[in-house]
């Protein structure tokens, strides 16, 4: 399957944008034409110490650590002076780049020693990614977004962990919603899993735990349609535990990132957008989802913006 | 001047979005209508150890520290196993939130002990900003962008440090470019200072050093026009050294952030966008400039996206 | 009780070393005289992502995050060059200062708005502690150490969570071990709780969970003897849940840190030292336990060294 | 020279303590016997944003970033509640492990692809050092310390940058001071360079700039005497620019760390200790200089303690 969907060389041997190349100027212009109501939706989760990671011992994936360098309390500690004139506050952060709403860069995953377009392990070192960094797609992740809202399609509150969405499901949901997935699209797959965690126990085992998500056959539906990226409201996009390939824990990651050059987005909050789409029956929109420009990064936090 | 431009209470006592409230649905829809060519521009500088900060001893403003948790070299160190099957890379960052391309939140600045809408110092603590966090504007920073390109207007490569752009200059440049600044606009002021550093010495004294920028009278031009935000290609937006108010080193920050509730953007890379605007003579565009959603942050890194 | 043990002013109004002032030159010289076998023991736990913290959502107390800037894999990625001549590796850390083996500074705790020697909240700001920083005791934490090994005294593997060690227990154990606690001593209280976690589940709920430890009456035994510091193999020194004072979750912290100016050490690994003490029957030794010199720190990681 | 001083295999093929194995129990006991006055000296510099690094763009060696999670200002922001009962403060740090007073681990340096005892690059990965981590010597860096105070020996305030201390100089200074360097010693070489920076401009170009220090021939004096470690008050121990070997910028690092297994200590503050040694004419003392126990670290911050 991986070889069937491989796009290496399609945009030249030096290409590092993969299927986001499908987001042409025409596609961007058409996407802007989808804006009708002017509603704006942030698809980001909160970046803070409350979640979504649960701090497994041994993992570097701690929650985002927001750090105040100087704050209002510092003014109060020097109030005689600070009550007059100008004072400022300042802050910082320590965080894994995939700690919350994020993009995986192609080079987040290697298979048999290579990543997208054939780059070997020496392409990602302590200096960061020399090739396929997430910053390469900073201008090609703005275009048409399409939402597939499976809980509403199925008439349930949320999909269950281990419940897989396959190629037929994608086709049926798209048809039901009256939307056609096409070249250069960023496809948003809503499983309701984040909504569930919000209602039940925020965040619990959300990160790295069992989850609903795409089954392997989803690749056969999405990739021939030349999508640029696929994002979801789960931590891994794929159904977890993943459908098995021999020795490959996350098979879709291999097919999409390494072979097809299709971006994977994870931990996106699609709930408010989905509510609005259900209200007006329109599941396509303008989407601006640029990564931060952290040189050499193999993933990126972001605040994706959908405009209906 | 601060009181003349004060908007406190205009959107209610609990408002934390300030003048970004001017970015109404109508304004967003109109902005989307500006997209004609489909060109996409990232206005972010590289976030890395090379700049733009020069590491003044004593300051917490170090450059963004990109950290590789696991990379291709780890595969090479275990090549017998890693050459087969799937492997992943992972990374993180330590950075001041205003280390590179950024928004200042309203509560980045206090004057006489209060910030926008009258919140006192107790509104920003070690837990972050309880009010006026930059995350409050995560859905109201997408709309119409307008570029004012002063070097091209003046026929120079760049403005000089200490050279101030005043109200008359703004009016003349806008007229010359054939663009009208209006309600809800995000105004981008290009001084050429970043271009200069790029050509001469990257980054040198760019951060915290002398710079061209807006003079105080610029407020009298911009704020009555109800702009949502003003951003520039310098580290402080204002001309540096700033025009003096008694005891106020950064007077425009006080007028705009504290009183008018107008966002300030700094260290934006406007050069490629400016080139394209000069080429087609169109200085207005769709702009999506959302902050990251770091809970309680008083500033935010971002990757602003302009679409012509 | 707090007032009974208060030492404020005993060493002058400007003193920031508290009871570590008892570690006089004479005491240090006598302590050096305790060295008989030349055995050296590190009392530090490993500082790494495996523990001892379990990453409670919302807490800044993540495990130490060791970060490799440049490592052997970077050499392998450039092997043609790196196989010849000199190459170096480099690393860093992000960590809470009380993430593993540590000292609490006096100013880690305030009671009724003041800490040791009467300093108010304005003495600890975003710039760190202006008074009572842990760095103040960097030269007064080297002297005589005494171990009280309660599991061996009681003939059990470890004390149970919620099991309190009171004044009488301290007296009985010291007498049984043939050791007298005196002026300037650093007293090490072994509960076996760390040994238990090592055998059962490393680290589990060790940090912030229920634990054996000192009961409040321990103050009445230790503080009149003019000890300089008390450390233990638990995360909080006190029995947890703590013995109740009205509105004071950690009463001994208030008595010792705020009033008596006695340092508290936590998460010390006393097991190897205890084995050696049991073997030769000698429970006193030379101890060098300096904090790192992080300016303004309110706690410090350390590697305490005991020499028998 | 490197091969002449190689100790690989002397303590077995699995040894990771190198020449610190010379610090036997007898040596520790003898060292304790050197304590006469009971004076305690911290040899650490301040760890803070003021220095000693000057933030070269591109380098990960930023100054230690002390971070307050919660401080007195937070109490003031909630004073109605915080004025009663118990409150605590908390803090953390982000820092390169060699940012200030430090040990280099053997595996900080590789030559021709190997480090001490023949370990290749795969021994240090993103998971840290599997062999030769600085934590291996956490119990073998406590013993006899000897100070060689070159400025006093020469009757100058400080040595000049580029001024090399050679084998003959070491012999002459030791003889002048009446001290004999022997097996297991930790030798402290004072150049006065830190004192100079303290008087002239703190810290200026101290880190990575030209400096006085040991010349290559110093190895021929020190290593046959079986010293355990050598530390200095400069950032690189060696004279900078270093004496040239073909293709080896820091030749002593290669000889000492890679071949002899002798630790290198840098940025130690020897000034107060030197004053005391000059006062009583005794240049030997007990020294406890354990690294932090950061699992897999290739260097370590520390607070070395000398006791006269």
Tab-separated table of C-alpha atoms in Angstrom, chain D:
chain	number	residue	atom	x	y	z
D	1	UNK	CA	51.001	12.165	23.620
D	2	UNK	CA	47.465	10.918	23.757
D	3	UNK	CA	48.583	7.301	23.591
D	4	UNK	CA	51.325	7.823	26.127
D	5	UNK	CA	48.771	8.915	28.711
D	6	UNK	CA	46.066	6.425	27.800
D	7	UNK	CA	44.684	4.494	30.775
D	8	UNK	CA	42.100	2.399	28.914
D	9	UNK	CA	41.687	-0.999	30.475
D	10	UNK	CA	43.642	-0.149	33.607
D	11	UNK	CA	40.482	-0.602	35.661
D	12	UNK	CA	38.912	-3.155	33.361
D	13	UNK	CA	37.067	-2.866	30.058
D	14	UNK	CA	33.829	-1.808	31.733
D	15	UNK	CA	35.296	0.980	33.813
D	16	UNK	CA	33.617	4.371	33.489
D	17	UNK	CA	35.330	6.198	36.344
D	18	UNK	CA	38.786	6.543	34.823
D	19	UNK	CA	41.422	8.231	36.926
D	20	UNK	CA	38.903	9.058	39.626
D	21	UNK	CA	39.515	5.431	40.600
D	22	UNK	CA	42.720	6.746	42.116
D	23	UNK	CA	40.575	8.376	44.797
D	24	UNK	CA	40.681	5.311	47.025
D	25	UNK	CA	39.243	5.022	50.522
D	26	UNK	CA	42.716	5.650	51.882
D	27	UNK	CA	42.961	8.826	49.855
D	28	UNK	CA	39.578	10.013	51.108
D	29	UNK	CA	40.538	9.316	54.691
D	30	UNK	CA	43.820	11.159	54.287
D	31	UNK	CA	41.979	14.055	52.671
D	32	UNK	CA	39.638	14.339	55.644
D	33	UNK	CA	42.732	14.573	57.796
D	34	UNK	CA	43.649	17.809	56.040
D	35	UNK	CA	40.795	19.665	57.700
D	36	UNK	CA	42.303	21.934	60.330
D	37	UNK	CA	40.441	25.237	60.530
D	38	UNK	CA	36.959	24.098	59.522
D	39	UNK	CA	36.627	26.876	56.941
D	40	UNK	CA	34.220	25.974	54.129
D	41	UNK	CA	34.462	27.479	50.641
D	42	UNK	CA	31.919	27.232	47.829
D	43	UNK	CA	33.769	27.299	44.521
D	44	UNK	CA	30.667	27.920	42.404
D	45	UNK	CA	29.873	31.010	40.376
D	46	UNK	CA	26.333	32.421	40.401
D	47	UNK	CA	24.004	30.566	38.047
D	48	UNK	CA	21.848	33.293	36.551
D	49	UNK	CA	21.006	35.300	33.460
D	50	UNK	CA	23.898	37.718	34.031
D	51	UNK	CA	26.582	35.274	32.912
D	52	UNK	CA	29.021	33.845	32.188
D	53	UNK	CA	27.862	33.152	28.636
D	54	UNK	CA	27.391	36.005	26.226
D	55	UNK	CA	24.732	34.422	24.091
D	56	UNK	CA	26.500	33.918	20.789
D	57	UNK	CA	23.818	33.546	18.132
D	58	UNK	CA	23.565	29.923	17.128
D	59	UNK	CA	24.935	28.429	20.329
D	60	UNK	CA	22.733	26.490	22.751
D	61	UNK	CA	24.893	27.820	25.609
D	62	UNK	CA	22.501	30.389	26.981
D	63	UNK	CA	22.901	31.503	30.574
D	64	UNK	CA	20.972	29.619	33.259
D	65	UNK	CA	17.336	30.705	33.095
D	66	UNK	CA	15.880	30.683	36.600
D	67	UNK	CA	12.103	30.544	36.434
D	68	UNK	CA	9.665	31.390	39.228
D	69	UNK	CA	6.523	29.264	39.062
D	70	UNK	CA	4.924	30.948	42.084
D	71	UNK	CA	6.274	33.726	44.261
D	72	UNK	CA	5.523	36.411	46.790
D	73	UNK	CA	3.809	38.549	44.177
D	74	UNK	CA	1.225	35.798	43.796
D	75	UNK	CA	0.502	36.144	47.498
D	76	UNK	CA	0.081	39.885	47.142
D	77	UNK	CA	-2.333	39.352	44.265
D	78	UNK	CA	-4.485	37.278	46.645
D	79	UNK	CA	-3.636	39.054	49.861
D	80	UNK	CA	-6.991	38.744	51.592
D	81	UNK	CA	-6.453	35.004	51.645
D	82	UNK	CA	-2.680	34.775	51.539
D	83	UNK	CA	-2.142	36.938	54.616
D	84	UNK	CA	-3.500	34.096	56.699
D	85	UNK	CA	-2.096	30.586	56.913
D	86	UNK	CA	0.516	28.871	54.812
D	87	UNK	CA	1.631	29.647	51.278
D	88	UNK	CA	4.546	28.320	49.277
D	89	UNK	CA	6.792	29.461	46.454
D	90	UNK	CA	8.203	27.277	43.706
D	91	UNK	CA	10.717	27.550	40.888
D	92	UNK	CA	12.612	25.816	38.096
D	93	UNK	CA	15.456	26.225	35.663
D	94	UNK	CA	16.317	25.825	31.998
D	95	UNK	CA	20.041	25.593	31.475
D	96	UNK	CA	22.852	24.055	29.502
D	97	UNK	CA	24.657	21.686	31.862
D	98	UNK	CA	27.945	23.431	31.159
D	99	UNK	CA	26.587	26.961	31.486
D	100	UNK	CA	28.552	27.851	34.634
D	101	UNK	CA	30.676	25.974	37.234
D	102	UNK	CA	30.871	22.465	35.785
D	103	UNK	CA	32.470	19.126	35.126
D	104	UNK	CA	33.041	17.806	31.622
D	105	UNK	CA	32.225	14.093	31.476
D	106	UNK	CA	34.726	11.930	29.600
D	107	UNK	CA	32.160	11.488	26.832
D	108	UNK	CA	31.919	15.250	26.329
D	109	UNK	CA	34.764	14.666	23.854
D	110	UNK	CA	35.417	12.040	21.173
D	111	UNK	CA	38.611	11.624	19.161
D	112	UNK	CA	38.745	9.609	15.981
D	113	UNK	CA	35.250	8.406	16.840
D	114	UNK	CA	35.844	7.096	20.338
D	115	UNK	CA	35.828	8.347	23.900
D	116	UNK	CA	37.283	6.991	27.149
D	117	UNK	CA	37.816	3.223	27.216
D	118	UNK	CA	37.018	2.928	23.533
D	119	UNK	CA	33.276	3.627	23.446
D	120	UNK	CA	32.002	4.717	20.051
D	121	UNK	CA	29.434	7.354	19.112
D	122	UNK	CA	26.506	4.988	19.645
D	123	UNK	CA	27.241	5.212	23.378
D	124	UNK	CA	25.782	8.736	23.549
D	125	UNK	CA	22.342	9.233	22.016
D	126	UNK	CA	19.174	11.232	22.533
D	127	UNK	CA	18.636	9.107	25.636
D	128	UNK	CA	21.908	10.452	27.030
D	129	UNK	CA	25.209	8.710	27.654
D	130	UNK	CA	24.879	4.956	28.113
D	131	UNK	CA	28.553	4.936	29.097
D	132	UNK	CA	30.845	7.460	30.735
D	133	UNK	CA	28.045	9.712	31.960
D	134	UNK	CA	29.189	12.247	34.516
D	135	UNK	CA	26.958	10.468	37.049
D	136	UNK	CA	29.451	7.573	37.074
D	137	UNK	CA	31.852	9.670	39.119
D	138	UNK	CA	29.318	10.940	41.624
D	139	UNK	CA	31.089	9.137	44.482
D	140	UNK	CA	34.687	9.464	43.267
D	141	UNK	CA	35.017	13.235	43.160
D	142	UNK	CA	35.453	13.710	46.900
D	143	UNK	CA	39.023	13.650	48.172
D	144	UNK	CA	42.151	15.776	48.343
D	145	UNK	CA	42.220	19.105	46.555
D	146	UNK	CA	45.384	21.079	45.777
D	147	UNK	CA	45.416	24.693	44.634
D	148	UNK	CA	48.114	26.141	42.392
D	149	UNK	CA	47.778	29.921	42.528
D	150	UNK	CA	49.748	31.287	39.593
D	151	UNK	CA	49.010	35.000	39.943
D	152	UNK	CA	50.340	34.994	43.510
D	153	UNK	CA	53.277	32.828	42.490
D	154	UNK	CA	54.153	35.297	39.744
D	155	UNK	CA	53.286	38.354	41.813
D	156	UNK	CA	50.681	39.619	39.361
D	157	UNK	CA	46.966	40.257	39.577
D	158	UNK	CA	46.146	37.766	36.853
D	159	UNK	CA	47.639	35.909	33.930
D	160	UNK	CA	47.065	37.344	30.494
D	161	UNK	CA	44.924	35.698	27.809
D	162	UNK	CA	47.089	33.430	25.640
D	163	UNK	CA	49.539	33.024	28.540
D	164	UNK	CA	50.266	29.309	28.919
D	165	UNK	CA	51.128	27.425	32.091
D	166	UNK	CA	53.536	24.612	31.198
D	167	UNK	CA	54.958	21.584	33.017
D	168	UNK	CA	57.865	23.562	34.481
D	169	UNK	CA	55.516	26.234	35.746
D	170	UNK	CA	53.432	23.664	37.549
D	171	UNK	CA	56.513	22.162	39.165
D	172	UNK	CA	57.843	25.538	40.231
D	173	UNK	CA	54.551	26.773	41.644
D	174	UNK	CA	53.955	23.566	43.599
D	175	UNK	CA	57.434	23.729	45.046
D	176	UNK	CA	57.056	27.400	45.919
D	177	UNK	CA	53.785	26.694	47.693
D	178	UNK	CA	55.251	23.681	49.483
D	179	UNK	CA	52.709	21.260	48.158
D	180	UNK	CA	53.181	17.921	46.395
D	181	UNK	CA	50.688	16.744	43.798
D	182	UNK	CA	49.908	13.085	44.127
D	183	UNK	CA	47.674	10.177	43.234
D	184	UNK	CA	43.957	10.870	43.246
D	185	UNK	CA	44.315	14.609	43.665
D	186	UNK	CA	41.896	17.131	42.220
D	187	UNK	CA	44.159	19.936	41.073
D	188	UNK	CA	42.777	23.480	40.971
D	189	UNK	CA	44.650	25.854	38.675
D	190	UNK	CA	44.035	29.528	39.390
D	191	UNK	CA	44.855	31.962	36.577
D	192	UNK	CA	43.118	35.026	37.984
D	193	UNK	CA	41.082	35.384	34.805
D	194	UNK	CA	37.775	35.267	36.682
D	195	UNK	CA	39.030	37.816	39.210
D	196	UNK	CA	39.921	40.064	36.290
D	197	UNK	CA	36.456	39.818	34.787
D	198	UNK	CA	34.971	40.540	38.197
D	199	UNK	CA	36.984	43.747	38.451
D	200	UNK	CA	36.809	44.885	34.847
D	201	UNK	CA	33.570	43.826	33.253
D	202	UNK	CA	31.441	41.016	34.489
D	203	UNK	CA	31.422	38.718	32.432
D	204	UNK	CA	32.364	40.228	29.061
D	205	UNK	CA	34.067	37.789	26.691
D	206	UNK	CA	34.914	35.356	29.484
D	207	UNK	CA	33.094	32.426	27.876
D	208	UNK	CA	34.590	31.272	24.567
D	209	UNK	CA	37.050	34.178	24.454
D	210	UNK	CA	40.840	34.166	24.744
D	211	UNK	CA	42.088	33.055	28.140
D	212	UNK	CA	45.169	32.055	30.069
D	213	UNK	CA	45.436	28.365	30.891
D	214	UNK	CA	47.372	25.148	30.702
D	215	UNK	CA	49.719	24.405	27.843
D	216	UNK	CA	49.958	20.922	26.417
D	217	UNK	CA	53.071	20.022	28.354
D	218	UNK	CA	51.040	20.318	31.550
D	219	UNK	CA	49.769	16.835	30.726
D	220	UNK	CA	53.272	15.466	31.107
D	221	UNK	CA	53.491	16.905	34.584
D	222	UNK	CA	50.026	16.094	35.854
D	223	UNK	CA	49.108	12.754	34.349
D	224	UNK	CA	52.100	10.682	35.480
D	225	UNK	CA	51.245	11.878	38.998
D	226	UNK	CA	47.894	10.085	38.583
D	227	UNK	CA	45.648	13.034	39.318
D	228	UNK	CA	41.879	12.409	39.220
D	229	UNK	CA	40.788	15.759	37.859
D	230	UNK	CA	41.964	19.248	36.976
D	231	UNK	CA	39.794	22.356	37.277
D	232	UNK	CA	40.365	26.028	36.650
D	233	UNK	CA	38.857	29.499	36.884
D	234	UNK	CA	38.593	29.788	33.082
D	235	UNK	CA	35.974	28.524	30.678
D	236	UNK	CA	38.198	25.948	28.950
D	237	UNK	CA	41.079	24.974	31.298
D	238	UNK	CA	43.496	25.107	28.364
D	239	UNK	CA	45.163	28.297	27.233
D	240	UNK	CA	42.985	29.852	24.492
D	241	UNK	CA	43.764	29.937	21.617
D	242	UNK	CA	44.913	26.407	22.363
D	243	UNK	CA	48.334	25.070	21.543
D	244	UNK	CA	47.938	23.449	18.195
D	245	UNK	CA	47.691	19.835	17.353
D	246	UNK	CA	46.846	18.994	13.771
D	247	UNK	CA	43.052	19.230	13.489
D	248	UNK	CA	42.491	19.281	17.241
D	249	UNK	CA	41.222	22.565	18.641
D	250	UNK	CA	41.318	21.440	22.277
D	251	UNK	CA	44.203	19.031	22.581
D	252	UNK	CA	44.275	18.701	26.371
D	253	UNK	CA	40.628	17.766	26.339
D	254	UNK	CA	41.510	14.872	24.067
D	255	UNK	CA	44.461	13.749	26.160
D	256	UNK	CA	42.726	14.098	29.516
D	257	UNK	CA	39.087	13.184	28.889
D	258	UNK	CA	39.394	10.638	26.086
D	259	UNK	CA	42.715	8.988	26.881
D	260	UNK	CA	43.648	9.460	30.517
D	261	UNK	CA	40.121	9.519	31.897
D	262	UNK	CA	40.886	12.653	33.896
D	263	UNK	CA	37.964	14.985	34.585
D	264	UNK	CA	38.086	18.621	33.521
D	265	UNK	CA	36.427	21.297	35.634
D	266	UNK	CA	35.703	24.747	34.261
D	267	UNK	CA	34.430	28.121	35.478
D	268	UNK	CA	35.298	27.406	39.107
D	269	UNK	CA	35.598	30.407	41.412
D	270	UNK	CA	38.883	29.888	43.246
D	271	UNK	CA	39.404	33.422	44.511
D	272	UNK	CA	38.180	33.222	48.107
D	273	UNK	CA	39.874	29.874	48.615
D	274	UNK	CA	43.105	31.250	47.190
D	275	UNK	CA	43.022	34.163	49.607
D	276	UNK	CA	42.670	31.775	52.531
D	277	UNK	CA	45.469	29.537	51.245
D	278	UNK	CA	47.736	32.535	50.903
D	279	UNK	CA	46.865	33.586	54.443
D	280	UNK	CA	47.827	30.321	56.099
D	281	UNK	CA	50.245	28.996	53.510
D	282	UNK	CA	48.397	25.690	53.183
D	283	UNK	CA	47.438	24.771	49.627
D	284	UNK	CA	45.913	21.339	50.223
D	285	UNK	CA	42.406	20.689	51.553
D	286	UNK	CA	39.431	18.366	51.578
D	287	UNK	CA	37.330	18.786	48.445
D	288	UNK	CA	33.832	17.465	47.746
D	289	UNK	CA	32.889	18.098	44.126
D	290	UNK	CA	30.091	15.730	43.123
D	291	UNK	CA	28.138	16.275	39.900
D	292	UNK	CA	24.362	16.371	39.952
D	293	UNK	CA	22.920	12.942	39.208
D	294	UNK	CA	21.266	13.780	35.889
D	295	UNK	CA	20.980	10.390	34.210
D	296	UNK	CA	23.102	10.173	31.073
D	297	UNK	CA	24.514	13.705	31.349
D	298	UNK	CA	27.715	14.543	29.457
D	299	UNK	CA	28.542	17.387	31.805
D	300	UNK	CA	27.225	18.716	35.087
D	301	UNK	CA	26.731	21.895	37.027
D	302	UNK	CA	27.985	21.646	40.580
D	303	UNK	CA	28.824	23.503	43.761
D	304	UNK	CA	32.310	22.299	44.718
D	305	UNK	CA	33.049	22.538	48.433
D	306	UNK	CA	36.570	22.954	49.769
D	307	UNK	CA	37.205	22.518	53.500
D	308	UNK	CA	40.457	23.716	55.030
